[in-house]
Amino acid sequence: MELYSQHLSGCSSVASEISLKLSSKIGEMSPKAEEFTKSGKAQKILSAIGIDSVSSSLMTLPITEMAETIHQACLKNELQFQCAYGFIQDKDKISAHIMTMIENDGNIKMMFESECKRPEFTPSTYACIGDNTEQWVKDCGVSIGAYNNTRTNINIRMGTTYADVMMMIEELMGKANTESELVKLMGESSDLMATTLQELSKLESFKCRSYYQMERCLLKSVNKVCGFDSVHALETILRVGYLRRERGDDLHMQFLESEIPPTKACAKTFNS
């Protein structure tokens, strides 16, 4: 057991050092681009189309820094999985874990299938997206603005509604004085949650339709300026894991546990 502890400690120490470097470059500890600089404006546009802050920071780095950051991220992941294998000794289990992450996170999918396999191509692929944000606004500004507003408003409404219902359920469960009352109230709480999720799913469909209109214009513009690799990267980062990312982990898990499928408007574009 001591050998395992030493192994994990050594691995974790190296991986932690790399994680710290990455965080200071593109993560929570990284300096935020000034709003009126080129990078700041680009990141704001990337955020409006749904790109997360880490990816937008990466896409607006100078290309040499971007290449080094991608290299560090790939190294960190390799170290972490080597550590896991050294402890678990089960390649199938680790591979299944990797596959689950790939199926549920576009950034991780790009890392495993592109960034770490083709490191010489990825920086230019991302740089073209980050360098030409003004062109995306010129070509698709109306649909980007409409999607950003729709997305923001619906996400707030969904988050607020979910929080309110969770509070109602907590108050409802607190009224149980006997086991039979608890069982009855659990059933009522489950019905309330299912009804709420059905309504939220209908609301979510408006956002998915707005996304589809924005994406159709955006990918056409990106393909014209940057080519297929950039289209594939953008589509993957935006689409894979969209529902989980937009809903948040807790609400998304409620949808899964209640077996509420996405509406047709969302299912035709997103499956996770």
mmCIF file with all atom_site columns, C-alpha atoms in Angstrom, residues 30-189:
data_model
loop_
_atom_site.group_PDB
_atom_site.id
_atom_site.type_symbol
_atom_site.label_atom_id
_atom_site.label_alt_id
_atom_site.label_comp_id
_atom_site.label_asym_id
_atom_site.label_entity_id
_atom_site.label_seq_id
_atom_site.pdbx_PDB_ins_code
_atom_site.Cartn_x
_atom_site.Cartn_y
_atom_site.Cartn_z
_atom_site.occupancy
_atom_site.B_iso_or_equiv
_atom_site.pdbx_formal_charge
_atom_site.auth_seq_id
_atom_site.auth_comp_id
_atom_site.auth_asym_id
_atom_site.auth_atom_id
_atom_site.pdbx_PDB_model_num
ATOM 1   C CA . SER A 1 30  ? -5.103  33.450 -16.031 1.00 0.00 ? 30  SER A CA 1
ATOM 2   C CA . PRO A 1 31  ? -5.135  37.231 -16.521 1.00 0.00 ? 31  PRO A CA 1
ATOM 3   C CA . LYS A 1 32  ? -8.381  38.347 -18.148 1.00 0.00 ? 32  LYS A CA 1
ATOM 4   C CA . ALA A 1 33  ? -8.082  40.089 -21.495 1.00 0.00 ? 33  ALA A CA 1
ATOM 5   C CA . GLU A 1 34  ? -9.074  43.756 -21.412 1.00 0.00 ? 34  GLU A CA 1
ATOM 6   C CA . GLU A 1 35  ? -12.534 44.213 -22.894 1.00 0.00 ? 35  GLU A CA 1
ATOM 7   C CA . PHE A 1 36  ? -11.452 46.616 -25.656 1.00 0.00 ? 36  PHE A CA 1
ATOM 8   C CA . THR A 1 37  ? -8.315  44.729 -26.762 1.00 0.00 ? 37  THR A CA 1
ATOM 9   C CA . LYS A 1 38  ? -8.420  42.448 -29.788 1.00 0.00 ? 38  LYS A CA 1
ATOM 10  C CA . SER A 1 39  ? -8.308  39.355 -27.557 1.00 0.00 ? 39  SER A CA 1
ATOM 11  C CA . GLY A 1 40  ? -10.977 40.757 -25.258 1.00 0.00 ? 40  GLY A CA 1
ATOM 12  C CA . LYS A 1 41  ? -13.345 41.488 -28.131 1.00 0.00 ? 41  LYS A CA 1
ATOM 13  C CA . ALA A 1 42  ? -12.688 38.070 -29.672 1.00 0.00 ? 42  ALA A CA 1
ATOM 14  C CA . GLN A 1 43  ? -13.357 36.260 -26.385 1.00 0.00 ? 43  GLN A CA 1
ATOM 15  C CA . LYS A 1 44  ? -16.627 38.136 -25.956 1.00 0.00 ? 44  LYS A CA 1
ATOM 16  C CA . ILE A 1 45  ? -17.791 36.992 -29.399 1.00 0.00 ? 45  ILE A CA 1
ATOM 17  C CA . LEU A 1 46  ? -16.663 33.411 -28.764 1.00 0.00 ? 46  LEU A CA 1
ATOM 18  C CA . SER A 1 47  ? -18.602 33.467 -25.494 1.00 0.00 ? 47  SER A CA 1
ATOM 19  C CA . ALA A 1 48  ? -21.701 34.691 -27.348 1.00 0.00 ? 48  ALA A CA 1
ATOM 20  C CA . ILE A 1 49  ? -21.668 31.620 -29.600 1.00 0.00 ? 49  ILE A CA 1
ATOM 21  C CA . GLY A 1 50  ? -21.304 29.338 -26.570 1.00 0.00 ? 50  GLY A CA 1
ATOM 22  C CA . ILE A 1 51  ? -17.553 28.732 -26.297 1.00 0.00 ? 51  ILE A CA 1
ATOM 23  C CA . ASP A 1 52  ? -16.435 28.294 -22.684 1.00 0.00 ? 52  ASP A CA 1
ATOM 24  C CA . SER A 1 53  ? -13.887 30.683 -21.153 1.00 0.00 ? 53  SER A CA 1
ATOM 25  C CA . VAL A 1 54  ? -10.984 28.188 -21.186 1.00 0.00 ? 54  VAL A CA 1
ATOM 26  C CA . SER A 1 55  ? -11.404 27.407 -24.889 1.00 0.00 ? 55  SER A CA 1
ATOM 27  C CA . SER A 1 56  ? -11.886 31.060 -25.837 1.00 0.00 ? 56  SER A CA 1
ATOM 28  C CA . SER A 1 57  ? -8.678  31.933 -23.938 1.00 0.00 ? 57  SER A CA 1
ATOM 29  C CA . LEU A 1 58  ? -6.836  29.169 -25.770 1.00 0.00 ? 58  LEU A CA 1
ATOM 30  C CA . MET A 1 59  ? -8.128  30.236 -29.186 1.00 0.00 ? 59  MET A CA 1
ATOM 31  C CA . THR A 1 60  ? -6.941  33.811 -28.697 1.00 0.00 ? 60  THR A CA 1
ATOM 32  C CA . LEU A 1 61  ? -3.399  33.009 -27.536 1.00 0.00 ? 61  LEU A CA 1
ATOM 33  C CA . PRO A 1 62  ? -0.438  33.714 -29.852 1.00 0.00 ? 62  PRO A CA 1
ATOM 34  C CA . ILE A 1 63  ? 0.057   30.559 -31.886 1.00 0.00 ? 63  ILE A CA 1
ATOM 35  C CA . THR A 1 64  ? 3.389   29.566 -30.272 1.00 0.00 ? 64  THR A CA 1
ATOM 36  C CA . GLU A 1 65  ? 1.877   29.892 -26.786 1.00 0.00 ? 65  GLU A CA 1
ATOM 37  C CA . MET A 1 66  ? -1.171  27.977 -27.946 1.00 0.00 ? 66  MET A CA 1
ATOM 38  C CA . ALA A 1 67  ? 0.976   25.099 -29.198 1.00 0.00 ? 67  ALA A CA 1
ATOM 39  C CA . GLU A 1 68  ? 2.880   24.927 -25.901 1.00 0.00 ? 68  GLU A CA 1
ATOM 40  C CA . THR A 1 69  ? -0.348  25.076 -23.883 1.00 0.00 ? 69  THR A CA 1
ATOM 41  C CA . ILE A 1 70  ? -1.857  22.205 -25.888 1.00 0.00 ? 70  ILE A CA 1
ATOM 42  C CA . HIS A 1 71  ? 1.348   20.205 -25.401 1.00 0.00 ? 71  HIS A CA 1
ATOM 43  C CA . GLN A 1 72  ? 1.194   20.776 -21.630 1.00 0.00 ? 72  GLN A CA 1
ATOM 44  C CA . ALA A 1 73  ? -2.485  19.766 -21.497 1.00 0.00 ? 73  ALA A CA 1
ATOM 45  C CA . CYS A 1 74  ? -1.802  16.542 -23.407 1.00 0.00 ? 74  CYS A CA 1
ATOM 46  C CA . LEU A 1 75  ? 1.133   15.769 -21.132 1.00 0.00 ? 75  LEU A CA 1
ATOM 47  C CA . LYS A 1 76  ? -1.005  16.331 -18.035 1.00 0.00 ? 76  LYS A CA 1
ATOM 48  C CA . ASN A 1 77  ? -3.698  13.956 -19.271 1.00 0.00 ? 77  ASN A CA 1
ATOM 49  C CA . GLU A 1 78  ? -1.149  11.297 -20.193 1.00 0.00 ? 78  GLU A CA 1
ATOM 50  C CA . LEU A 1 79  ? 0.414   11.523 -16.732 1.00 0.00 ? 79  LEU A CA 1
ATOM 51  C CA . GLN A 1 80  ? -2.957  11.319 -15.004 1.00 0.00 ? 80  GLN A CA 1
ATOM 52  C CA . PHE A 1 81  ? -3.994  8.194  -16.883 1.00 0.00 ? 81  PHE A CA 1
ATOM 53  C CA . GLN A 1 82  ? -0.584  6.582  -16.365 1.00 0.00 ? 82  GLN A CA 1
ATOM 54  C CA . CYS A 1 83  ? -1.079  7.272  -12.653 1.00 0.00 ? 83  CYS A CA 1
ATOM 55  C CA . ALA A 1 84  ? -4.539  5.740  -12.767 1.00 0.00 ? 84  ALA A CA 1
ATOM 56  C CA . TYR A 1 85  ? -3.242  2.651  -14.558 1.00 0.00 ? 85  TYR A CA 1
ATOM 57  C CA . GLY A 1 86  ? -0.426  2.294  -12.047 1.00 0.00 ? 86  GLY A CA 1
ATOM 58  C CA . PHE A 1 87  ? -3.040  2.162  -9.296  1.00 0.00 ? 87  PHE A CA 1
ATOM 59  C CA . ILE A 1 88  ? -6.009  0.401  -10.906 1.00 0.00 ? 88  ILE A CA 1
ATOM 60  C CA . GLN A 1 89  ? -4.148  -1.914 -13.328 1.00 0.00 ? 89  GLN A CA 1
ATOM 61  C CA . ASP A 1 90  ? -7.270  -2.129 -15.504 1.00 0.00 ? 90  ASP A CA 1
ATOM 62  C CA . LYS A 1 91  ? -6.908  -0.722 -19.005 1.00 0.00 ? 91  LYS A CA 1
ATOM 63  C CA . ASP A 1 92  ? -10.489 -1.594 -19.965 1.00 0.00 ? 92  ASP A CA 1
ATOM 64  C CA . LYS A 1 93  ? -11.903 0.363  -17.032 1.00 0.00 ? 93  LYS A CA 1
ATOM 65  C CA . ILE A 1 94  ? -9.713  3.369  -17.793 1.00 0.00 ? 94  ILE A CA 1
ATOM 66  C CA . SER A 1 95  ? -10.581 3.190  -21.505 1.00 0.00 ? 95  SER A CA 1
ATOM 67  C CA . ALA A 1 96  ? -14.290 3.106  -20.666 1.00 0.00 ? 96  ALA A CA 1
ATOM 68  C CA . HIS A 1 97  ? -13.817 6.182  -18.467 1.00 0.00 ? 97  HIS A CA 1
ATOM 69  C CA . ILE A 1 98  ? -12.022 8.009  -21.282 1.00 0.00 ? 98  ILE A CA 1
ATOM 70  C CA . MET A 1 99  ? -14.773 7.088  -23.745 1.00 0.00 ? 99  MET A CA 1
ATOM 71  C CA . THR A 1 100 ? -17.441 8.432  -21.385 1.00 0.00 ? 100 THR A CA 1
ATOM 72  C CA . MET A 1 101 ? -15.588 11.750 -21.146 1.00 0.00 ? 101 MET A CA 1
ATOM 73  C CA . ILE A 1 102 ? -15.164 11.911 -24.934 1.00 0.00 ? 102 ILE A CA 1
ATOM 74  C CA . GLU A 1 103 ? -18.889 11.331 -25.477 1.00 0.00 ? 103 GLU A CA 1
ATOM 75  C CA . ASN A 1 104 ? -19.887 14.048 -23.001 1.00 0.00 ? 104 ASN A CA 1
ATOM 76  C CA . ASP A 1 105 ? -17.389 16.887 -23.466 1.00 0.00 ? 105 ASP A CA 1
ATOM 77  C CA . GLY A 1 106 ? -16.447 18.456 -26.797 1.00 0.00 ? 106 GLY A CA 1
ATOM 78  C CA . ASN A 1 107 ? -13.196 19.899 -25.467 1.00 0.00 ? 107 ASN A CA 1
ATOM 79  C CA . ILE A 1 108 ? -12.048 16.495 -24.218 1.00 0.00 ? 108 ILE A CA 1
ATOM 80  C CA . LYS A 1 109 ? -13.132 14.882 -27.475 1.00 0.00 ? 109 LYS A CA 1
ATOM 81  C CA . MET A 1 110 ? -10.994 17.364 -29.407 1.00 0.00 ? 110 MET A CA 1
ATOM 82  C CA . MET A 1 111 ? -8.055  16.764 -27.071 1.00 0.00 ? 111 MET A CA 1
ATOM 83  C CA . PHE A 1 112 ? -8.025  12.993 -27.436 1.00 0.00 ? 112 PHE A CA 1
ATOM 84  C CA . GLU A 1 113 ? -8.987  12.794 -31.114 1.00 0.00 ? 113 GLU A CA 1
ATOM 85  C CA . SER A 1 114 ? -7.169  15.828 -32.522 1.00 0.00 ? 114 SER A CA 1
ATOM 86  C CA . GLU A 1 115 ? -5.017  17.989 -30.238 1.00 0.00 ? 115 GLU A CA 1
ATOM 87  C CA . CYS A 1 116 ? -2.823  15.204 -28.883 1.00 0.00 ? 116 CYS A CA 1
ATOM 88  C CA . LYS A 1 117 ? -2.813  13.147 -32.089 1.00 0.00 ? 117 LYS A CA 1
ATOM 89  C CA . ARG A 1 118 ? -2.140  16.010 -34.516 1.00 0.00 ? 118 ARG A CA 1
ATOM 90  C CA . PRO A 1 119 ? -0.388  18.709 -32.451 1.00 0.00 ? 119 PRO A CA 1
ATOM 91  C CA . GLU A 1 120 ? 1.144   20.303 -35.532 1.00 0.00 ? 120 GLU A CA 1
ATOM 92  C CA . PHE A 1 121 ? -2.274  21.139 -37.044 1.00 0.00 ? 121 PHE A CA 1
ATOM 93  C CA . THR A 1 122 ? -4.450  22.092 -34.080 1.00 0.00 ? 122 THR A CA 1
ATOM 94  C CA . PRO A 1 123 ? -2.937  25.539 -33.235 1.00 0.00 ? 123 PRO A CA 1
ATOM 95  C CA . SER A 1 124 ? -3.590  26.929 -36.714 1.00 0.00 ? 124 SER A CA 1
ATOM 96  C CA . THR A 1 125 ? -7.082  25.389 -36.651 1.00 0.00 ? 125 THR A CA 1
ATOM 97  C CA . TYR A 1 126 ? -7.960  27.183 -33.413 1.00 0.00 ? 126 TYR A CA 1
ATOM 98  C CA . ALA A 1 127 ? -6.096  30.379 -34.296 1.00 0.00 ? 127 ALA A CA 1
ATOM 99  C CA . CYS A 1 128 ? -8.195  30.850 -37.424 1.00 0.00 ? 128 CYS A CA 1
ATOM 100 C CA . ILE A 1 129 ? -11.361 30.701 -35.311 1.00 0.00 ? 129 ILE A CA 1
ATOM 101 C CA . GLY A 1 130 ? -10.025 33.158 -32.734 1.00 0.00 ? 130 GLY A CA 1
ATOM 102 C CA . ASP A 1 131 ? -8.430  35.573 -35.236 1.00 0.00 ? 131 ASP A CA 1
ATOM 103 C CA . ASN A 1 132 ? -11.532 36.005 -37.393 1.00 0.00 ? 132 ASN A CA 1
ATOM 104 C CA . THR A 1 133 ? -14.299 36.672 -34.876 1.00 0.00 ? 133 THR A CA 1
ATOM 105 C CA . GLU A 1 134 ? -15.084 40.027 -36.508 1.00 0.00 ? 134 GLU A CA 1
ATOM 106 C CA . GLN A 1 135 ? -15.851 38.133 -39.711 1.00 0.00 ? 135 GLN A CA 1
ATOM 107 C CA . TRP A 1 136 ? -18.240 35.819 -37.856 1.00 0.00 ? 136 TRP A CA 1
ATOM 108 C CA . VAL A 1 137 ? -20.096 38.870 -36.521 1.00 0.00 ? 137 VAL A CA 1
ATOM 109 C CA . LYS A 1 138 ? -20.109 40.504 -39.966 1.00 0.00 ? 138 LYS A CA 1
ATOM 110 C CA . ASP A 1 139 ? -21.616 37.398 -41.576 1.00 0.00 ? 139 ASP A CA 1
ATOM 111 C CA . CYS A 1 140 ? -23.808 36.139 -38.729 1.00 0.00 ? 140 CYS A CA 1
ATOM 112 C CA . GLY A 1 141 ? -24.197 38.980 -36.223 1.00 0.00 ? 141 GLY A CA 1
ATOM 113 C CA . VAL A 1 142 ? -28.003 38.877 -36.171 1.00 0.00 ? 142 VAL A CA 1
ATOM 114 C CA . SER A 1 143 ? -28.250 35.136 -35.495 1.00 0.00 ? 143 SER A CA 1
ATOM 115 C CA . ILE A 1 144 ? -25.361 35.234 -32.979 1.00 0.00 ? 144 ILE A CA 1
ATOM 116 C CA . GLY A 1 145 ? -27.019 38.075 -31.070 1.00 0.00 ? 145 GLY A CA 1
ATOM 117 C CA . ALA A 1 146 ? -30.428 36.371 -31.133 1.00 0.00 ? 146 ALA A CA 1
ATOM 118 C CA . TYR A 1 147 ? -28.959 33.096 -29.890 1.00 0.00 ? 147 TYR A CA 1
ATOM 119 C CA . ASN A 1 148 ? -26.922 34.754 -27.156 1.00 0.00 ? 148 ASN A CA 1
ATOM 120 C CA . ASN A 1 149 ? -29.988 36.608 -25.834 1.00 0.00 ? 149 ASN A CA 1
ATOM 121 C CA . THR A 1 150 ? -32.230 33.544 -26.064 1.00 0.00 ? 150 THR A CA 1
ATOM 122 C CA . ARG A 1 151 ? -29.637 31.329 -24.410 1.00 0.00 ? 151 ARG A CA 1
ATOM 123 C CA . THR A 1 152 ? -28.980 33.755 -21.562 1.00 0.00 ? 152 THR A CA 1
ATOM 124 C CA . ASN A 1 153 ? -32.662 34.340 -20.795 1.00 0.00 ? 153 ASN A CA 1
ATOM 125 C CA . ILE A 1 154 ? -33.669 30.679 -20.974 1.00 0.00 ? 154 ILE A CA 1
ATOM 126 C CA . ASN A 1 155 ? -30.713 29.505 -18.880 1.00 0.00 ? 155 ASN A CA 1
ATOM 127 C CA . ILE A 1 156 ? -31.676 31.995 -16.168 1.00 0.00 ? 156 ILE A CA 1
ATOM 128 C CA . ARG A 1 157 ? -35.317 30.896 -16.252 1.00 0.00 ? 157 ARG A CA 1
ATOM 129 C CA . MET A 1 158 ? -34.384 27.203 -16.153 1.00 0.00 ? 158 MET A CA 1
ATOM 130 C CA . GLY A 1 159 ? -31.930 27.691 -13.291 1.00 0.00 ? 159 GLY A CA 1
ATOM 131 C CA . THR A 1 160 ? -34.374 29.778 -11.267 1.00 0.00 ? 160 THR A CA 1
ATOM 132 C CA . THR A 1 161 ? -37.271 27.371 -11.832 1.00 0.00 ? 161 THR A CA 1
ATOM 133 C CA . TYR A 1 162 ? -35.180 24.361 -10.856 1.00 0.00 ? 162 TYR A CA 1
ATOM 134 C CA . ALA A 1 163 ? -33.945 26.062 -7.674  1.00 0.00 ? 163 ALA A CA 1
ATOM 135 C CA . ASP A 1 164 ? -37.516 27.034 -6.736  1.00 0.00 ? 164 ASP A CA 1
ATOM 136 C CA . VAL A 1 165 ? -38.810 23.490 -7.263  1.00 0.00 ? 165 VAL A CA 1
ATOM 137 C CA . MET A 1 166 ? -35.975 21.980 -5.230  1.00 0.00 ? 166 MET A CA 1
ATOM 138 C CA . MET A 1 167 ? -36.880 24.339 -2.386  1.00 0.00 ? 167 MET A CA 1
ATOM 139 C CA . MET A 1 168 ? -40.556 23.365 -2.667  1.00 0.00 ? 168 MET A CA 1
ATOM 140 C CA . ILE A 1 169 ? -39.652 19.683 -2.550  1.00 0.00 ? 169 ILE A CA 1
ATOM 141 C CA . GLU A 1 170 ? -37.443 20.196 0.491   1.00 0.00 ? 170 GLU A CA 1
ATOM 142 C CA . GLU A 1 171 ? -40.293 21.981 2.287   1.00 0.00 ? 171 GLU A CA 1
ATOM 143 C CA . LEU A 1 172 ? -42.747 19.282 1.214   1.00 0.00 ? 172 LEU A CA 1
ATOM 144 C CA . MET A 1 173 ? -40.554 16.451 2.503   1.00 0.00 ? 173 MET A CA 1
ATOM 145 C CA . GLY A 1 174 ? -40.130 18.274 5.802   1.00 0.00 ? 174 GLY A CA 1
ATOM 146 C CA . LYS A 1 175 ? -43.875 17.905 6.478   1.00 0.00 ? 175 LYS A CA 1
ATOM 147 C CA . ALA A 1 176 ? -43.663 14.101 6.765   1.00 0.00 ? 176 ALA A CA 1
ATOM 148 C CA . ASN A 1 177 ? -44.313 12.845 10.314  1.00 0.00 ? 177 ASN A CA 1
ATOM 149 C CA . THR A 1 178 ? -44.629 9.132  9.612   1.00 0.00 ? 178 THR A CA 1
ATOM 150 C CA . GLU A 1 179 ? -43.064 6.679  7.184   1.00 0.00 ? 179 GLU A CA 1
ATOM 151 C CA . SER A 1 180 ? -46.310 6.365  5.218   1.00 0.00 ? 180 SER A CA 1
ATOM 152 C CA . GLU A 1 181 ? -46.513 10.158 4.881   1.00 0.00 ? 181 GLU A CA 1
ATOM 153 C CA . LEU A 1 182 ? -42.886 10.201 3.719   1.00 0.00 ? 182 LEU A CA 1
ATOM 154 C CA . VAL A 1 183 ? -43.614 7.635  0.997   1.00 0.00 ? 183 VAL A CA 1
ATOM 155 C CA . LYS A 1 184 ? -46.669 9.624  -0.131  1.00 0.00 ? 184 LYS A CA 1
ATOM 156 C CA . LEU A 1 185 ? -44.743 12.911 -0.219  1.00 0.00 ? 185 LEU A CA 1
ATOM 157 C CA . MET A 1 186 ? -41.844 11.287 -2.092  1.00 0.00 ? 186 MET A CA 1
ATOM 158 C CA . GLY A 1 187 ? -44.305 10.294 -4.805  1.00 0.00 ? 187 GLY A CA 1
ATOM 159 C CA . GLU A 1 188 ? -45.738 13.817 -4.963  1.00 0.00 ? 188 GLU A CA 1
ATOM 160 C CA . SER A 1 189 ? -42.237 15.273 -5.108  1.00 0.00 ? 189 SER A CA 1
#
